[in-house]
Coordinates of C-alpha atoms (C1' of nucleotides) in Angstrom, one line a residue:
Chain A
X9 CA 0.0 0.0 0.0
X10 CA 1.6 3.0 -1.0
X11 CA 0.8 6.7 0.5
X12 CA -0.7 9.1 -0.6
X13 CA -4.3 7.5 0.2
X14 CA -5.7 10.7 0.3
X15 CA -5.2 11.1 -3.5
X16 CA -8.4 12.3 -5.3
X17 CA -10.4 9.6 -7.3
X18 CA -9.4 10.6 -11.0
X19 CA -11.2 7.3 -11.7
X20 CA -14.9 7.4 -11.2
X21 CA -15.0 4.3 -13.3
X22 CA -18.5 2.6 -10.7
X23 CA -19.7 2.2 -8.0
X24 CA -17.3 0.7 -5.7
X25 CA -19.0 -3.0 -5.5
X26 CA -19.4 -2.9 -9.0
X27 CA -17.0 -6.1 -9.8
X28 CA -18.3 -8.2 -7.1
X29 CA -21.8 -7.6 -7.7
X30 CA -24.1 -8.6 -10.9
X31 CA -24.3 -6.4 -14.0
X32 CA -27.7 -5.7 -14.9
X33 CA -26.8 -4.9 -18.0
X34 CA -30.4 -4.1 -19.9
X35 CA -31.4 -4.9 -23.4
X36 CA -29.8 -7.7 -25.8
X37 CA -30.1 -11.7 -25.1
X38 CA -27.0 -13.1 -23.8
X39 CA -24.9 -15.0 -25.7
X40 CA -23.7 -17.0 -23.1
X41 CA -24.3 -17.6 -19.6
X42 CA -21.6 -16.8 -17.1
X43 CA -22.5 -16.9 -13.8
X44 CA -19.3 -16.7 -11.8
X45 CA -17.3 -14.8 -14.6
X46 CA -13.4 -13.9 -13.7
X47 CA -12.9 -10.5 -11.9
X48 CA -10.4 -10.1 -14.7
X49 CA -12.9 -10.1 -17.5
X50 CA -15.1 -8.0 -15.2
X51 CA -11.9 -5.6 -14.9
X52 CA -11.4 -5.5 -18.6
X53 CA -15.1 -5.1 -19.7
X54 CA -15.3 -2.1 -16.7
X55 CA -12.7 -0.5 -18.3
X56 CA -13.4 -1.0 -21.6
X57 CA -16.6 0.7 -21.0
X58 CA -15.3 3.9 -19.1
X59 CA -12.7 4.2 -22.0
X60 CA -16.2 4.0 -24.3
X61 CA -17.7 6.1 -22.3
X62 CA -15.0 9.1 -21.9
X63 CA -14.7 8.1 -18.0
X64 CA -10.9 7.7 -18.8
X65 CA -10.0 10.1 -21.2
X66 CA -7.8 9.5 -24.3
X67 CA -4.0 10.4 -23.1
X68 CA -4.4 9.7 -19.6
X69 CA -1.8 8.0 -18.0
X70 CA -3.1 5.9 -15.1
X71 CA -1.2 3.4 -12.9
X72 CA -2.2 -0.5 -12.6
X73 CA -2.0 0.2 -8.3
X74 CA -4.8 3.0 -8.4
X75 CA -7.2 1.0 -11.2
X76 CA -7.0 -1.6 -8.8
X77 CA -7.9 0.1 -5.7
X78 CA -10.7 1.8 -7.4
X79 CA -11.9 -1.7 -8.0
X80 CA -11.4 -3.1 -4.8
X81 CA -9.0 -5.6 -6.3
X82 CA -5.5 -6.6 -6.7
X83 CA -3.1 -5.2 -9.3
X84 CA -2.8 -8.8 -10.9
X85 CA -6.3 -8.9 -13.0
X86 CA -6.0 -5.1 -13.8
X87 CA -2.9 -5.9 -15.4
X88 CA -3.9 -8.8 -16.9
X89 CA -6.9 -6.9 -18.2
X90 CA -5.1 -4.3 -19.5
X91 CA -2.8 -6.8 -21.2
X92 CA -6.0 -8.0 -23.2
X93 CA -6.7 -4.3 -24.2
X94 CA -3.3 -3.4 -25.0
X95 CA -3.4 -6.2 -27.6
X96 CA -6.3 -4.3 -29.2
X97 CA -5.1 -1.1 -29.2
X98 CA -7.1 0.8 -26.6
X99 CA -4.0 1.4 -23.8
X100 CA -0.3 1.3 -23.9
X101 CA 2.3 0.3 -21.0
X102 CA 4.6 2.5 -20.5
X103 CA 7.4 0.8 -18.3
X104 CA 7.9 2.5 -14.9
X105 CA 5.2 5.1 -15.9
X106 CA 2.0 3.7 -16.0
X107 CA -0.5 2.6 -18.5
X108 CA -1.5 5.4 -21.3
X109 CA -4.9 5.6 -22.6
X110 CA -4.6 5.5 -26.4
X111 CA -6.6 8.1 -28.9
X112 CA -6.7 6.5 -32.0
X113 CA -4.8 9.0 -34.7
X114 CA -6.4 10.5 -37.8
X115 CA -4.6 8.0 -40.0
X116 CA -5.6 5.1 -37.6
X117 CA -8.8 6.1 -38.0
X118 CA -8.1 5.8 -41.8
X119 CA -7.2 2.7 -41.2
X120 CA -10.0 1.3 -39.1
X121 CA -12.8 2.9 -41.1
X122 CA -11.2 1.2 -44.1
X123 CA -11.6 -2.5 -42.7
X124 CA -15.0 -1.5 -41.9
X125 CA -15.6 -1.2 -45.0
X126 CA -13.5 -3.8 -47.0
X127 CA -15.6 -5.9 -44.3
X128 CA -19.0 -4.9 -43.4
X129 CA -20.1 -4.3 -47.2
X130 CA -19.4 -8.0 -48.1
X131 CA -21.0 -9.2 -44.8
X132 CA -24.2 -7.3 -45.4
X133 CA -24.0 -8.5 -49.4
X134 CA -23.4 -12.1 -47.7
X135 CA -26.2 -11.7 -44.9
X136 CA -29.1 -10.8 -47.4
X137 CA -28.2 -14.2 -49.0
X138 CA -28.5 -16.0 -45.5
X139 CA -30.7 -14.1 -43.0
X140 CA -34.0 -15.8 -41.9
X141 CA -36.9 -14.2 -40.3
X142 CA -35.9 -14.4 -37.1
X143 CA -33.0 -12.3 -38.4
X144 CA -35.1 -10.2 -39.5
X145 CA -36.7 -9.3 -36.1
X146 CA -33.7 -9.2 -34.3
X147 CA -32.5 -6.2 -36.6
X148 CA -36.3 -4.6 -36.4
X149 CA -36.0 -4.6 -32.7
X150 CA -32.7 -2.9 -32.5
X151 CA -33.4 -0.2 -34.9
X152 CA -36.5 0.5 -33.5
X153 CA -34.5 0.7 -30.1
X154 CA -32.4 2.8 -31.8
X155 CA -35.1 4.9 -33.6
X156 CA -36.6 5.3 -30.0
X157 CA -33.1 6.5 -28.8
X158 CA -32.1 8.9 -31.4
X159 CA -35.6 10.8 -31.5
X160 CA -35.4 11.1 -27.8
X161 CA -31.4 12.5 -28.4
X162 CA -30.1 9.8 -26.4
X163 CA -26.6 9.6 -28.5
X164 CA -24.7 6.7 -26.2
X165 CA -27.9 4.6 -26.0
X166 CA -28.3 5.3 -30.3
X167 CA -24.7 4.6 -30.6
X168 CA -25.0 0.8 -28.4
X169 CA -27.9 0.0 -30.5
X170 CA -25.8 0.8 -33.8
X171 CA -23.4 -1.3 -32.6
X172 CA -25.7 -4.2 -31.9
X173 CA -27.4 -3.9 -35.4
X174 CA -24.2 -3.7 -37.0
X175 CA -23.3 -7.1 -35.1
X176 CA -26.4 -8.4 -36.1
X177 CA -25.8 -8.1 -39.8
X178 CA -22.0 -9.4 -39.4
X179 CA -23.0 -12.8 -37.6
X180 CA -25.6 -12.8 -39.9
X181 CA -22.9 -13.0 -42.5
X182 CA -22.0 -16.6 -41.1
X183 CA -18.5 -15.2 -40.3
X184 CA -18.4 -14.9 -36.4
X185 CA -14.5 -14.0 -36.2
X186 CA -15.4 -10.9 -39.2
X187 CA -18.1 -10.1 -36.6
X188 CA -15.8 -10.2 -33.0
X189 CA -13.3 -7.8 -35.0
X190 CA -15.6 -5.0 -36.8
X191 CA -16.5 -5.2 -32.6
X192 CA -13.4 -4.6 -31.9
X193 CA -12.7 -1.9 -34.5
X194 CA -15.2 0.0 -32.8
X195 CA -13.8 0.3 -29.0
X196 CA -10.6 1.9 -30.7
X197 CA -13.3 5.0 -32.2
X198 CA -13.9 7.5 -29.7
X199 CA -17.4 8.0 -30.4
X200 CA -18.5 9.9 -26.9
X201 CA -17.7 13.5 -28.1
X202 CA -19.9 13.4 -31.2
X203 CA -20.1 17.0 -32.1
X204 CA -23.1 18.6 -30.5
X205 CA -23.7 20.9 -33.9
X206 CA -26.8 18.9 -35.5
X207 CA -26.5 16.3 -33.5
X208 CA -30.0 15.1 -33.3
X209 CA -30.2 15.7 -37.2
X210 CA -27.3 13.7 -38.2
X211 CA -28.8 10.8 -35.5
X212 CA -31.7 10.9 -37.2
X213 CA -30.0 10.3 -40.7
X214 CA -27.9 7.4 -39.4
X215 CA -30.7 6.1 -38.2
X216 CA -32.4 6.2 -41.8
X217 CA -29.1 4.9 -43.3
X218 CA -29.9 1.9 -41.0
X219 CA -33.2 1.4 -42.3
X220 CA -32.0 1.2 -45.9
X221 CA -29.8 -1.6 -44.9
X222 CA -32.5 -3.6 -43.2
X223 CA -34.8 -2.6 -46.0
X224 CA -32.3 -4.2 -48.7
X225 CA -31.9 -7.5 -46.4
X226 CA -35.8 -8.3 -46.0
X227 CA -36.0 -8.2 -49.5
X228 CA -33.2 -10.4 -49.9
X229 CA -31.2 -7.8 -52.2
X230 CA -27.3 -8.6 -51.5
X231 CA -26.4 -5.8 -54.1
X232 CA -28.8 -3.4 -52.3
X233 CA -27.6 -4.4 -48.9
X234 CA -24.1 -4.1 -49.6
X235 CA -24.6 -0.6 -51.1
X236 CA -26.5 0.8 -48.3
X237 CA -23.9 -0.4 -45.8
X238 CA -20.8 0.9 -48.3
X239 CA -23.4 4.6 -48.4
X240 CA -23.6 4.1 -44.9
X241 CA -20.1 3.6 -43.8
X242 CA -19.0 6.4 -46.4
X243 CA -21.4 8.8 -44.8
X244 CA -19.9 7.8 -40.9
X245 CA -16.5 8.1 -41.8
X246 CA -16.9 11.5 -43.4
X247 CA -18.6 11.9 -40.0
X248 CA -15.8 11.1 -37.9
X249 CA -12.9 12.6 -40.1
X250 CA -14.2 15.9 -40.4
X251 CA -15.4 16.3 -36.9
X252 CA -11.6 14.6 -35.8
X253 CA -9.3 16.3 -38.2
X254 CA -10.7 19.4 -39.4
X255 CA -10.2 18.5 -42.8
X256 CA -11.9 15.3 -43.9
X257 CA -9.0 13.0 -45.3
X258 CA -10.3 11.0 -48.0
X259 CA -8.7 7.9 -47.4
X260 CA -11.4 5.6 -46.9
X261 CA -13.1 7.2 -49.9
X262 CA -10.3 5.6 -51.6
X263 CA -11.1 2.4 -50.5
X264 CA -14.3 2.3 -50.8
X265 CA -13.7 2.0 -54.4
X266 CA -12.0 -0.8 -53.9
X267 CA -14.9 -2.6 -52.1
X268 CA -18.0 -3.9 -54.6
X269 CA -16.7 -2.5 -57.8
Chain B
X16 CA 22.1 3.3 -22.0
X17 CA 24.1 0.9 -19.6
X18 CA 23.4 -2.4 -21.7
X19 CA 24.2 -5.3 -19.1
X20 CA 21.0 -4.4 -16.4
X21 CA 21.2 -6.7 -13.3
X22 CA 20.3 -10.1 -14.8
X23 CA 18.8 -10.9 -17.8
X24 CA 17.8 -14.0 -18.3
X25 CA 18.0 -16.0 -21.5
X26 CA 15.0 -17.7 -22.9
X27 CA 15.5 -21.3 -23.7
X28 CA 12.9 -23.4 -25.3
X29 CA 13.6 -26.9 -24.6
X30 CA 14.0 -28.0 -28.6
X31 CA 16.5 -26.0 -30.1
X32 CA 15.1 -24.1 -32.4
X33 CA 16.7 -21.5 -35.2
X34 CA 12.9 -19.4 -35.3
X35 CA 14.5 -16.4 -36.1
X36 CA 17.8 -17.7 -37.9
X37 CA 19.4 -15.2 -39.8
X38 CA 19.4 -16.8 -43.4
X39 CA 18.8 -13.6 -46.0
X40 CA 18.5 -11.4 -43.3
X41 CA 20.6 -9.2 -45.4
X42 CA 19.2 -5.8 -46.9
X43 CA 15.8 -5.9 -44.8
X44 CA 16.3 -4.1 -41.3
X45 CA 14.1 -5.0 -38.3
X46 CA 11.1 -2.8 -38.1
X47 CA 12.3 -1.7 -34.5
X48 CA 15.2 -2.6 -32.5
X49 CA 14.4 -3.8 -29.6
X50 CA 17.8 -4.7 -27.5
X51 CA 16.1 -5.5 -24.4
X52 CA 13.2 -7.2 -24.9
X53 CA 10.9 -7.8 -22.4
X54 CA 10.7 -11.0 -20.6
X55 CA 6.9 -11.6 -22.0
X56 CA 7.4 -10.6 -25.4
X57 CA 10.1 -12.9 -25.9
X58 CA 8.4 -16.1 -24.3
X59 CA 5.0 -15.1 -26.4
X60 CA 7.7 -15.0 -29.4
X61 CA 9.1 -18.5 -28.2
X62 CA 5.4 -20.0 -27.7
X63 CA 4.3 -18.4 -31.2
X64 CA 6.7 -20.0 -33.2
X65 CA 6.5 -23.4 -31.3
X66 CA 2.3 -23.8 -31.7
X67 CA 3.1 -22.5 -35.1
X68 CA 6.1 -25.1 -36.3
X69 CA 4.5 -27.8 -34.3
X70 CA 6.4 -28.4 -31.5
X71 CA 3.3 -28.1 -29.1
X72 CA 0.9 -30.1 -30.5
X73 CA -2.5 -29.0 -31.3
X74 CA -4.7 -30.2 -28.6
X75 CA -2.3 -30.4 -25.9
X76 CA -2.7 -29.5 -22.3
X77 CA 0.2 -27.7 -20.6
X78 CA 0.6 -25.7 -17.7
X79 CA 1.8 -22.6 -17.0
X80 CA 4.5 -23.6 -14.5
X81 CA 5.8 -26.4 -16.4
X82 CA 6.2 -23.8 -19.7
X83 CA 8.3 -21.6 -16.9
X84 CA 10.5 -24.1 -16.3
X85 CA 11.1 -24.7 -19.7
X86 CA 12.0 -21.4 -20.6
X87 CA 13.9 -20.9 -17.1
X88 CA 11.5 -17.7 -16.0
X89 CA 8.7 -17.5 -13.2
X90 CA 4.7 -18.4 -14.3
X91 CA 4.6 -14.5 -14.3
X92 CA 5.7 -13.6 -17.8
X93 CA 4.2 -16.9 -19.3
X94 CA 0.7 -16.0 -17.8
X95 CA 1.0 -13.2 -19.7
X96 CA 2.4 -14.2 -22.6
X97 CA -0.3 -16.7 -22.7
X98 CA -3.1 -14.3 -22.3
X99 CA -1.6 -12.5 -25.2
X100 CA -2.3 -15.4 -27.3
X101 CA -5.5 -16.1 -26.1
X102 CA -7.0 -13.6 -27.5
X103 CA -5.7 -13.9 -30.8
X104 CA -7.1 -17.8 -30.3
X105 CA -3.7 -19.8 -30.6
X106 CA -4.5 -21.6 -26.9
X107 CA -7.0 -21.2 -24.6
X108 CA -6.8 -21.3 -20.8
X109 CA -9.1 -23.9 -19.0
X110 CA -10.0 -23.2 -15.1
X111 CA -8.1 -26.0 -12.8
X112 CA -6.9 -27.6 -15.9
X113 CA -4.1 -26.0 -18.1
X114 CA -3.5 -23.9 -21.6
X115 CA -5.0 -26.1 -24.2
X116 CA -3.2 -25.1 -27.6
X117 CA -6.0 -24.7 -30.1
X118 CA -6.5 -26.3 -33.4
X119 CA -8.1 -24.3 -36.0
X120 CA -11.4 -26.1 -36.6
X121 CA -12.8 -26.5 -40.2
X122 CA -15.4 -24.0 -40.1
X123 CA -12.8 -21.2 -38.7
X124 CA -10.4 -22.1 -41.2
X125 CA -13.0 -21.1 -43.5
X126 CA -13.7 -17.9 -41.5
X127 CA -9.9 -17.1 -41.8
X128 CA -9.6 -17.9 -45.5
X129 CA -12.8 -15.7 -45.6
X130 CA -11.5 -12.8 -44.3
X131 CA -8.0 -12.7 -46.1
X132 CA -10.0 -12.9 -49.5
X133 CA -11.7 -9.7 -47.9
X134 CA -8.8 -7.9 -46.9
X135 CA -6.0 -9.3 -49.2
X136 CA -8.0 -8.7 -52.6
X137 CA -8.1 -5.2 -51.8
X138 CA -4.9 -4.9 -50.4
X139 CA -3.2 -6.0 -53.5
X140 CA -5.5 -3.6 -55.7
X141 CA -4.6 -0.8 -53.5
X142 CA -0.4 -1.6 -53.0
X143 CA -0.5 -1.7 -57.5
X144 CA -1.6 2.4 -57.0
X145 CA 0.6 2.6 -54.5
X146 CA 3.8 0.9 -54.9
X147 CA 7.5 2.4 -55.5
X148 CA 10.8 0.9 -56.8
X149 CA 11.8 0.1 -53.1
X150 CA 8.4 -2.1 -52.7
X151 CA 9.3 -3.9 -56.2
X152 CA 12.8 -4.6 -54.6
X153 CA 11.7 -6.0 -51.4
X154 CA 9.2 -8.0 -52.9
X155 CA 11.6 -9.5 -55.6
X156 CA 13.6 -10.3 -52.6
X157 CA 11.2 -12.5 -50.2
X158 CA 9.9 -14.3 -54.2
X159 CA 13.8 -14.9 -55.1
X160 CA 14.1 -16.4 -51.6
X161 CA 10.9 -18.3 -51.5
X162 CA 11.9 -19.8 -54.9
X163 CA 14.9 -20.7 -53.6
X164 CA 13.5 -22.4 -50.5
X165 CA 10.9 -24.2 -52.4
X166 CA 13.0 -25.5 -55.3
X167 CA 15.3 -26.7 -52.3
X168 CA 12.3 -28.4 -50.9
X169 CA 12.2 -26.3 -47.5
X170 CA 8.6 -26.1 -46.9
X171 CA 8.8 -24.0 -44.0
X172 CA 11.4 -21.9 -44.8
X173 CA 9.2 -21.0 -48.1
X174 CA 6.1 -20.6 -46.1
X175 CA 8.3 -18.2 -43.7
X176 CA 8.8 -16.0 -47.2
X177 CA 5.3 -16.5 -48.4
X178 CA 4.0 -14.6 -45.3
X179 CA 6.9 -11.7 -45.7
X180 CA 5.7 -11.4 -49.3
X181 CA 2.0 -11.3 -48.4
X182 CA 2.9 -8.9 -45.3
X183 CA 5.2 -6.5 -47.7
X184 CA 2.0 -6.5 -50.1
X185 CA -0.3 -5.4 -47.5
X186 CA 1.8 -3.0 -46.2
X187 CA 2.7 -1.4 -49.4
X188 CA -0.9 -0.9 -49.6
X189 CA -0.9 1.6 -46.7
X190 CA -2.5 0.0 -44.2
X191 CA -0.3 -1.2 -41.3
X192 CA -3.7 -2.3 -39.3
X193 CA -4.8 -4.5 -42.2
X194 CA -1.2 -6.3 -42.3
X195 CA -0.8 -6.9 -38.7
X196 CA -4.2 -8.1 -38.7
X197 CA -3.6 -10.8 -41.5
X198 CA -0.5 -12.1 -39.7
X199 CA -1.8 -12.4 -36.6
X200 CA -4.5 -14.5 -38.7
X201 CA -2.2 -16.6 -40.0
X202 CA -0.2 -17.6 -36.9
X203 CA -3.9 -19.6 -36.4
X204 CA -3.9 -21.5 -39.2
X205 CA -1.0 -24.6 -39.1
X206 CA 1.1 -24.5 -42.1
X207 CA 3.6 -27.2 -41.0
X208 CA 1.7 -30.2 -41.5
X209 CA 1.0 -29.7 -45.2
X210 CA 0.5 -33.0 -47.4
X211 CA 3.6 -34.5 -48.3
X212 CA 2.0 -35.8 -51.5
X213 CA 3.2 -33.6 -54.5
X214 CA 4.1 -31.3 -52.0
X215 CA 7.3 -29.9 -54.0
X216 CA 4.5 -29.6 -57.2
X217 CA 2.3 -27.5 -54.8
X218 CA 5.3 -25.0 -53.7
X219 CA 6.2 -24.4 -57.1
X220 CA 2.6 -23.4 -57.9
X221 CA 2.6 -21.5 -54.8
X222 CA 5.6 -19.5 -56.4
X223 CA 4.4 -19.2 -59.7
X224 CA 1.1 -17.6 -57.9
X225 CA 3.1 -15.4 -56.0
X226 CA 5.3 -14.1 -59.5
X227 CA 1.8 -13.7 -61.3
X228 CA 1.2 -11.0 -58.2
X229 CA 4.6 -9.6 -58.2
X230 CA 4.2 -8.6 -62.2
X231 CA 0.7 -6.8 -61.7
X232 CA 2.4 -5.3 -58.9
X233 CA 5.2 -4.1 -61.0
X234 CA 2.7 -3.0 -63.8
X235 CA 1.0 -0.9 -61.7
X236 CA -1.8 -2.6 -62.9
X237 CA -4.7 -2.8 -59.7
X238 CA -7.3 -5.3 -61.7
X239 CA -4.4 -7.7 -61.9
X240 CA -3.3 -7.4 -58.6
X241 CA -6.5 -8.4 -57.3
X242 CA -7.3 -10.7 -59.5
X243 CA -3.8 -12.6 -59.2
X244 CA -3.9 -12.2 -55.5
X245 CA -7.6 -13.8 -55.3
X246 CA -6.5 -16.5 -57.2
X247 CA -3.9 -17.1 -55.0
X248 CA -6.0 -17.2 -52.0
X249 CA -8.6 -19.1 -53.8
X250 CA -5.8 -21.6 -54.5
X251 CA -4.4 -21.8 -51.1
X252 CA -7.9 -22.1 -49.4
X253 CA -9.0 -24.9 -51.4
X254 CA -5.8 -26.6 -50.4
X255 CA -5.9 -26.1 -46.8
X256 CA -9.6 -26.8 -46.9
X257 CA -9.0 -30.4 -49.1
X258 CA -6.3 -31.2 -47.0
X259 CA -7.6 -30.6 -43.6
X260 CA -11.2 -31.9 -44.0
X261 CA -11.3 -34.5 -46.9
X262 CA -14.0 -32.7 -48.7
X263 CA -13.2 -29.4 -49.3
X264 CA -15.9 -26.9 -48.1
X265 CA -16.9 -23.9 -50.3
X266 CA -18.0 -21.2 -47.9
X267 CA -14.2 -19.4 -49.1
X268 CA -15.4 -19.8 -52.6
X269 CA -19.1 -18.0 -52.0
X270 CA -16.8 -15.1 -50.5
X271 CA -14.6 -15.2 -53.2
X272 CA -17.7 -13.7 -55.3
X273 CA -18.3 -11.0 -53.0
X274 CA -14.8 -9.3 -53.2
X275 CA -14.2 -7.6 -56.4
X276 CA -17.0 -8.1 -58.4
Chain C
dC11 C1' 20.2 33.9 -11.6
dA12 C1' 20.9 29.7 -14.3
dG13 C1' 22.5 25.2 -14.8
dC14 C1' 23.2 20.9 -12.7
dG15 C1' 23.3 16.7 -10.1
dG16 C1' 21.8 13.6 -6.5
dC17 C1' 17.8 12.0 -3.8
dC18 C1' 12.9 10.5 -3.5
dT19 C1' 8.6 8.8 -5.2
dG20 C1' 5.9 6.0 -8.0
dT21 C1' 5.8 2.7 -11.5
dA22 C1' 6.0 -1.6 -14.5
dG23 C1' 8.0 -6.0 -14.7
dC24 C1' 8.9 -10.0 -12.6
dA25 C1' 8.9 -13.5 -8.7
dT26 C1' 6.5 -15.9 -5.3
dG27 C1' 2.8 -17.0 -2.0
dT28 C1' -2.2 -18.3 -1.4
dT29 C1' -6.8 -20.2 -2.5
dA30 C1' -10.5 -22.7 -4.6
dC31 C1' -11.5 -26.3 -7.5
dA32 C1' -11.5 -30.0 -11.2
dT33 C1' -10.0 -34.5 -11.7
dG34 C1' -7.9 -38.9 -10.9
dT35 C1' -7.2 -42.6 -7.4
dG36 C1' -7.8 -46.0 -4.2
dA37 C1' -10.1 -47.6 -0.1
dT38 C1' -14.7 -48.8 1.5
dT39 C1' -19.1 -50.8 1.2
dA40 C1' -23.3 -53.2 -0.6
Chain D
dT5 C1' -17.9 -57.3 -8.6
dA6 C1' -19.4 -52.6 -9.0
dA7 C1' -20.5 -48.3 -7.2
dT8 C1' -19.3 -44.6 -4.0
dC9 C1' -16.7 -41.2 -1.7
dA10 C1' -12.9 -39.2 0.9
dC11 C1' -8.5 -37.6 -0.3
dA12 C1' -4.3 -36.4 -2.8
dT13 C1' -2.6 -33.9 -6.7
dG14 C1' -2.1 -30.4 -9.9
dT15 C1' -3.9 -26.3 -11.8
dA16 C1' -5.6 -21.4 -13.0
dA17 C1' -6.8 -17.4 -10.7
dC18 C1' -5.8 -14.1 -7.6
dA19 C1' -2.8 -11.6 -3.9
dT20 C1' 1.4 -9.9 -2.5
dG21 C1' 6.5 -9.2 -2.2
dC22 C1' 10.6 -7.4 -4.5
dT23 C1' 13.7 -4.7 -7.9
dA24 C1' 15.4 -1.6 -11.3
dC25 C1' 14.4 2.6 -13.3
dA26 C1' 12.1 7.0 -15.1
dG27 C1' 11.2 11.4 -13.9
dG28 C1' 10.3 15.2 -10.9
dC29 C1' 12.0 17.9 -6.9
dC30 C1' 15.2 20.5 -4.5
dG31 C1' 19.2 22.0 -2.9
dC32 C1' 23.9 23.1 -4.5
dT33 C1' 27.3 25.3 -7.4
dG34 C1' 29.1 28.4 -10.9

DNA sequence: CAGCGGCCTGTAGCATGTTACATGTGATTA
DNA sequence: TAATCACATGTAACATGCTACAGGCCGCTG
């Protein structure tokens, strides 16, 4: 235990019997039941979220002992927690300093909106060949979830159901690993600090993008589907560059010609 | 930058093993040099290349303290290492029991295969707009050596060159996300145990693949590029899949028509 | 006043101790 | 003989101890 006790709470990450207790976490079926799950994986998804979330901001430099005591838990499953998200990207070690939280770069995001899109287009192409009704409903809930959310101006609640839709469509692809990383791709994008100009306005359009890509999978239309999801990606990374960089770099543009002909 | 810091241990796996031997090391530099390693990277290093040349056998239960006697360190930086790999999905820890090294299982072979066609294709189109005389000169490079392996009959030195090649490809394309991503995918798929039946035939067709990629590559010409890389892929799945389930499976084939047009 | 150099604190990295549990084994019993 | 169960063994998961080092602080020196 080192001193220095007294030192303010930076890390509002829960509540303080958050690990130990049960996650109510609302909504979506579970994929799998895990009663007892490890207090490492509760670590890591804990902070996964608060890094989602803005809780611990991009550039922070925390240390494994402090994480730990916010949690009520020892330094070993922080660190090994950490370990899992430093293999995606989201923190950095930096010996004898402390653990960095990463903001993914301009070009990175290049990069990531890219895959998206070399990814997501053939999955939703590939989905509208495979999906079944109860497909179907699962995507109708969550865009009506969504709907619900972005008319009410809810952005992180709009923004979990986009991501759960956008799962949807990838398992519905058949591929589970294409699905796990365009999941992953998406803890690395800050997505918390939307801008606030036209915010409901732009929620509302993603939210219509959506429904063009559901509309193209009931009817079966893979060519449909996969251009409503390229339109759709195009129009979200246009999104995020401009509001990130100023100047929207047109990188992903560039690959998006690559993707469908 | 006193070099000699208290005592740093050597790594030793238990079969001697030239992983990293420096055959045509020449011209190509290390991406980063990295004199003092950390303990973890270079048992994860150790454990990569052992799962991946098949000295621990797919299937296999170890134990974390047994793999630190091996290499001669405490179950600390093993753990770790471990974990590192167990997200990527080369082993996979079970509760009481020990680190089971994974085998690749038909249906996610055909998941990998999928997403390399997805990424690769691309890749290739986008490294033909890309590409300078340096990029033509490291390429020639890894396909002169890969020849040579495979003409000498060294499977696994020519599969070593056949992933440099395919890395250098997707790197000249511009995305350094992409290519890390496809290698990590290919440490899951085992290369080692490929059918000794015509298995020099197969090499040379591998190579003359690879040459049909390097000369679009050359031409600048991005249709080619993709084209000859998707063949390649196409070639290489259906032998995998033929060879490691009997009856080859066509899922990597019904993808093969979504990338490219 | 400015530059400098040693001390002090906090940290990751690594080693080791502790705990709960899954599984095999062999004695015990019907 | 066959089924059962207490126990020994080995393990991951977690907690804690230890060490070298990075970087700031502060007094010292010119």
């Amino acid at each position: 235990m080192t001193a220095g006790v007294g030192a303010r709470r930076s890390v509002r990450v829960s509540r303080e019997q958050s690990i130990s207790s049960e996650e109510s976490v609302s909504g979506a079926s579970f994929r799998e039941i895990r009663p007892d799950r490890s207090i490492t994986e509760q670590v890591r998804e804990a902070v996964r979220s608060a890094i989602i979330d803005g809780d611990l901001a991009p550039g922070a430099l925390h240390s494994v002992q402090r994480l730990a005591d916010a949690f009520g838990v020892s330094r070993t499953p922080v660190r090994e927690a950490l370990i899992d998200l430093a293999r995606t990207g989201m923190v950095r070690f930096e010996r004898n300093r402390g653990v960095r939280i990463l903001q993914t770069s301009i070009h990175g995001l290049e990069e990531i909106l890219a895959l998206r899109l070399l990814l997501e287009v053939p999955a939703a192409r590939r989905a509208a060949q495979l999906a079944t009704p109860p497909v179907d409903r699962a995507l109708e809930r969550e865009l009506m979830a969504m709907a619900t959310a972005a008319t009410a101006g809810d952005e992180p609640l709009t923004m979990r159901h986009d991501r759960l839709f956008h799962r949807a469509v990838n398992e519905a692809s058949g591929n589970q690993r294409l699905a796990d990383y365009v999941d992953s791709l998406r803890d690395l994008v800050v997505t918390s600090g939307v801008s606030t100009a036209g915010r409901s306005r732009s929620l509302e359009a993603i939210v219509a993008e959506h429904e063009a890509i559901l509309a193209a999978l009931r009817a079966r239309d893979p060519a449909a589907a996969g251009a409503a999801m390229k339109a759709h990606l195009v129009s979200t990374a246009l999104l995020l560059l401009e509001q990130e960089g100023g100047r929207a770099a047109d990188a992903p543009l560039v690959w998006a010609e690559l993707v469908e002909g």
